[in-house]
């Protein structure tokens, strides 16, 4: 029996490998031909002058939209394969009985790789807390999972390069770990809605599904279709607005408002960002264009983190299981962390 | 059907109705949006699908083939 499954799995991989290789080559070809193709369309087909405002805006748009979509498809696929090895059930088992500290680090890390959708935040929260995962550790997970998502990372990588993307992941993890740890230290269990601890969880839900490589590829491909299908209009609109700023807004326009010298810009950016609920895909291209016009990296990162990690809809969902005091602490601790990251980038690390 | 009304939950509901209609089985589809009730099934992610009290899937939208095989076998179990 066991032998049969192994051969079946190997066969699956053997038929998959050539197809994946072809897809990979096509992807590489498209990606490497892109700059030439975008230039050709902009300057030859449309006959725009490279130095003109319109030419620079259109060239930027025609190059960046396909580039970001290609990167997005690749990374979402890769992340989908990784995520097919993780389930919320498995993550909960890994976190159960872990002490704070180690638990916070593990939870933040697992937050990146466990499949998560903010609409599942409440069942996940209840399931974790009920099964004995400490409150702070649960928060580390709930902060990292939406903040460090593949769409944000791809856009940062595509528009700012790998250093900024890596800094975002690193500081995002640091915020999730410390904020969760602080919330745990504060002993806020009494501010969880009363019914939560009286709840009796059903046990023995789903058996772990055994996945073949075929299933994993199908799962990852489904993720690509779902995410790219949902996100592409935001990418197009965001890059169009970014392209307009790129072509038409004068240099240093943003320096006074979002530049390094304006110390108040980081907290303001965070305060403005919390109620905003925008897709990373729409916000990052605009933010990149603003940076070109003199906005500081720290301010821009703080704004993005606030938009992505803290959002009004999520707070409203969490309000059903948390009392407002705990929500306020959650917003306060994470918001402070984001502000510190903003200053760190503006003043300490001049990238 | 367990879910808080997110987009995937609605898609799962529509799909389940479609499959039930195609198979022409007499089935009652109930949507549970209360978190206490949802959690009594022990799932960690929505949408969840429960057939005759048994959790079939959670956190994903099963495909049509899976759905119809679950429904058919649940029906066979009922008749036996």
PDB file of N, CA and C in Angstrom, chain A residues 257-260 262-275 298-303 306 310 335-344 346-347:
ATOM      1  N   UNK A 257       6.153  67.681   3.065  1.00  0.00           N
ATOM      2  CA  UNK A 257       5.086  67.011   3.809  1.00  0.00           C
ATOM      3  C   UNK A 257       5.538  65.659   4.346  1.00  0.00           C
ATOM      4  N   UNK A 258       6.194  64.875   3.493  1.00  0.00           N
ATOM      5  CA  UNK A 258       6.544  63.517   3.895  1.00  0.00           C
ATOM      6  C   UNK A 258       8.057  63.296   3.904  1.00  0.00           C
ATOM      7  N   UNK A 259       8.802  64.353   3.927  1.00  0.00           N
ATOM      8  CA  UNK A 259      10.260  64.226   3.903  1.00  0.00           C
ATOM      9  C   UNK A 259      10.826  63.913   5.282  1.00  0.00           C
ATOM     10  N   UNK A 260      12.136  63.744   5.369  1.00  0.00           N
ATOM     11  CA  UNK A 260      12.775  63.379   6.626  1.00  0.00           C
ATOM     12  C   UNK A 260      12.684  64.489   7.648  1.00  0.00           C
ATOM     13  N   UNK A 262      10.317  66.591   8.244  1.00  0.00           N
ATOM     14  CA  UNK A 262       9.028  66.756   8.901  1.00  0.00           C
ATOM     15  C   UNK A 262       8.844  65.635   9.911  1.00  0.00           C
ATOM     16  N   UNK A 263       9.205  65.872  11.171  1.00  0.00           N
ATOM     17  CA  UNK A 263       9.214  64.818  12.193  1.00  0.00           C
ATOM     18  C   UNK A 263       7.817  64.271  12.438  1.00  0.00           C
ATOM     19  N   UNK A 264       6.802  65.119  12.270  1.00  0.00           N
ATOM     20  CA  UNK A 264       5.440  64.712  12.598  1.00  0.00           C
ATOM     21  C   UNK A 264       4.832  63.833  11.514  1.00  0.00           C
ATOM     22  N   UNK A 265       5.548  63.709  10.396  1.00  0.00           N
ATOM     23  CA  UNK A 265       4.918  63.010   9.274  1.00  0.00           C
ATOM     24  C   UNK A 265       4.720  61.522   9.552  1.00  0.00           C
ATOM     25  N   UNK A 266       5.619  60.902  10.374  1.00  0.00           N
ATOM     26  CA  UNK A 266       5.464  59.463  10.627  1.00  0.00           C
ATOM     27  C   UNK A 266       4.184  59.161  11.412  1.00  0.00           C
ATOM     28  N   UNK A 267       3.983  59.785  12.607  1.00  0.00           N
ATOM     29  CA  UNK A 267       2.717  59.497  13.302  1.00  0.00           C
ATOM     30  C   UNK A 267       1.483  59.876  12.483  1.00  0.00           C
ATOM     31  N   UNK A 268       1.560  60.970  11.762  1.00  0.00           N
ATOM     32  CA  UNK A 268       0.392  61.350  10.958  1.00  0.00           C
ATOM     33  C   UNK A 268       0.119  60.291   9.895  1.00  0.00           C
ATOM     34  N   UNK A 269       1.196  59.803   9.258  1.00  0.00           N
ATOM     35  CA  UNK A 269       1.026  58.782   8.239  1.00  0.00           C
ATOM     36  C   UNK A 269       0.348  57.543   8.822  1.00  0.00           C
ATOM     37  N   UNK A 270       0.734  57.173  10.071  1.00  0.00           N
ATOM     38  CA  UNK A 270       0.140  55.994  10.696  1.00  0.00           C
ATOM     39  C   UNK A 270      -1.327  56.249  11.030  1.00  0.00           C
ATOM     40  N   UNK A 271      -1.609  57.414  11.597  1.00  0.00           N
ATOM     41  CA  UNK A 271      -2.998  57.743  11.958  1.00  0.00           C
ATOM     42  C   UNK A 271      -3.896  57.761  10.725  1.00  0.00           C
ATOM     43  N   UNK A 272      -3.369  58.302   9.642  1.00  0.00           N
ATOM     44  CA  UNK A 272      -4.164  58.348   8.409  1.00  0.00           C
ATOM     45  C   UNK A 272      -4.324  56.934   7.855  1.00  0.00           C
ATOM     46  N   UNK A 273      -3.290  56.118   8.050  1.00  0.00           N
ATOM     47  CA  UNK A 273      -3.301  54.788   7.453  1.00  0.00           C
ATOM     48  C   UNK A 273      -4.240  53.804   8.126  1.00  0.00           C
ATOM     49  N   UNK A 274      -4.468  53.944   9.449  1.00  0.00           N
ATOM     50  CA  UNK A 274      -5.265  52.939  10.160  1.00  0.00           C
ATOM     51  C   UNK A 274      -6.686  52.789   9.598  1.00  0.00           C
ATOM     52  N   UNK A 275      -7.452  53.880   9.473  1.00  0.00           N
ATOM     53  CA  UNK A 275      -8.807  53.678   8.950  1.00  0.00           C
ATOM     54  C   UNK A 275      -8.841  53.325   7.462  1.00  0.00           C
ATOM     55  N   UNK A 298      11.038  55.896   5.527  1.00  0.00           N
ATOM     56  CA  UNK A 298      10.423  55.484   6.786  1.00  0.00           C
ATOM     57  C   UNK A 298       8.962  55.895   6.861  1.00  0.00           C
ATOM     58  N   UNK A 299       8.677  57.122   6.443  1.00  0.00           N
ATOM     59  CA  UNK A 299       7.316  57.620   6.465  1.00  0.00           C
ATOM     60  C   UNK A 299       6.428  56.761   5.575  1.00  0.00           C
ATOM     61  N   UNK A 300       6.977  56.472   4.405  1.00  0.00           N
ATOM     62  CA  UNK A 300       6.235  55.701   3.418  1.00  0.00           C
ATOM     63  C   UNK A 300       5.976  54.279   3.924  1.00  0.00           C
ATOM     64  N   UNK A 301       7.004  53.642   4.520  1.00  0.00           N
ATOM     65  CA  UNK A 301       6.829  52.288   5.045  1.00  0.00           C
ATOM     66  C   UNK A 301       5.824  52.273   6.187  1.00  0.00           C
ATOM     67  N   UNK A 302       5.901  53.288   7.065  1.00  0.00           N
ATOM     68  CA  UNK A 302       4.984  53.352   8.202  1.00  0.00           C
ATOM     69  C   UNK A 302       3.543  53.481   7.706  1.00  0.00           C
ATOM     70  N   UNK A 303       3.359  54.315   6.710  1.00  0.00           N
ATOM     71  CA  UNK A 303       2.026  54.501   6.145  1.00  0.00           C
ATOM     72  C   UNK A 303       1.497  53.184   5.592  1.00  0.00           C
ATOM     73  N   UNK A 306       0.630  50.632   8.287  1.00  0.00           N
ATOM     74  CA  UNK A 306      -0.614  50.985   8.971  1.00  0.00           C
ATOM     75  C   UNK A 306      -1.814  50.632   8.101  1.00  0.00           C
ATOM     76  N   UNK A 310      -3.237  47.296  10.007  1.00  0.00           N
ATOM     77  CA  UNK A 310      -4.308  47.754  10.876  1.00  0.00           C
ATOM     78  C   UNK A 310      -5.405  48.300   9.994  1.00  0.00           C
ATOM     79  N   UNK A 335       0.535  50.241  16.515  1.00  0.00           N
ATOM     80  CA  UNK A 335       0.761  51.570  15.949  1.00  0.00           C
ATOM     81  C   UNK A 335       2.095  52.153  16.410  1.00  0.00           C
ATOM     82  N   UNK A 336       2.399  51.998  17.707  1.00  0.00           N
ATOM     83  CA  UNK A 336       3.674  52.494  18.220  1.00  0.00           C
ATOM     84  C   UNK A 336       4.843  51.791  17.535  1.00  0.00           C
ATOM     85  N   UNK A 337       4.717  50.474  17.375  1.00  0.00           N
ATOM     86  CA  UNK A 337       5.768  49.719  16.701  1.00  0.00           C
ATOM     87  C   UNK A 337       6.005  50.241  15.301  1.00  0.00           C
ATOM     88  N   UNK A 338       4.923  50.523  14.595  1.00  0.00           N
ATOM     89  CA  UNK A 338       5.052  51.008  13.219  1.00  0.00           C
ATOM     90  C   UNK A 338       5.704  52.388  13.192  1.00  0.00           C
ATOM     91  N   UNK A 339       5.325  53.236  14.148  1.00  0.00           N
ATOM     92  CA  UNK A 339       5.924  54.575  14.196  1.00  0.00           C
ATOM     93  C   UNK A 339       7.427  54.476  14.440  1.00  0.00           C
ATOM     94  N   UNK A 340       7.818  53.565  15.365  1.00  0.00           N
ATOM     95  CA  UNK A 340       9.243  53.388  15.635  1.00  0.00           C
ATOM     96  C   UNK A 340       9.979  52.933  14.379  1.00  0.00           C
ATOM     97  N   UNK A 341       9.362  52.013  13.637  1.00  0.00           N
ATOM     98  CA  UNK A 341       9.994  51.553  12.395  1.00  0.00           C
ATOM     99  C   UNK A 341      10.151  52.720  11.426  1.00  0.00           C
ATOM    100  N   UNK A 342       9.126  53.570  11.354  1.00  0.00           N
ATOM    101  CA  UNK A 342       9.198  54.742  10.481  1.00  0.00           C
ATOM    102  C   UNK A 342      10.394  55.624  10.815  1.00  0.00           C
ATOM    103  N   UNK A 343      10.564  55.928  12.123  1.00  0.00           N
ATOM    104  CA  UNK A 343      11.684  56.772  12.524  1.00  0.00           C
ATOM    105  C   UNK A 343      13.010  56.075  12.282  1.00  0.00           C
ATOM    106  N   UNK A 344      13.025  54.775  12.541  1.00  0.00           N
ATOM    107  CA  UNK A 344      14.248  53.999  12.353  1.00  0.00           C
ATOM    108  C   UNK A 344      14.757  54.168  10.915  1.00  0.00           C
ATOM    109  N   UNK A 346      13.887  56.532   8.748  1.00  0.00           N
ATOM    110  CA  UNK A 346      14.151  57.920   8.377  1.00  0.00           C
ATOM    111  C   UNK A 346      15.471  58.433   8.921  1.00  0.00           C
ATOM    112  N   UNK A 347      15.785  58.014  10.161  1.00  0.00           N
ATOM    113  CA  UNK A 347      16.923  58.654  10.817  1.00  0.00           C
ATOM    114  C   UNK A 347      18.133  57.749  10.973  1.00  0.00           C
TER     115      UNK A 347
END
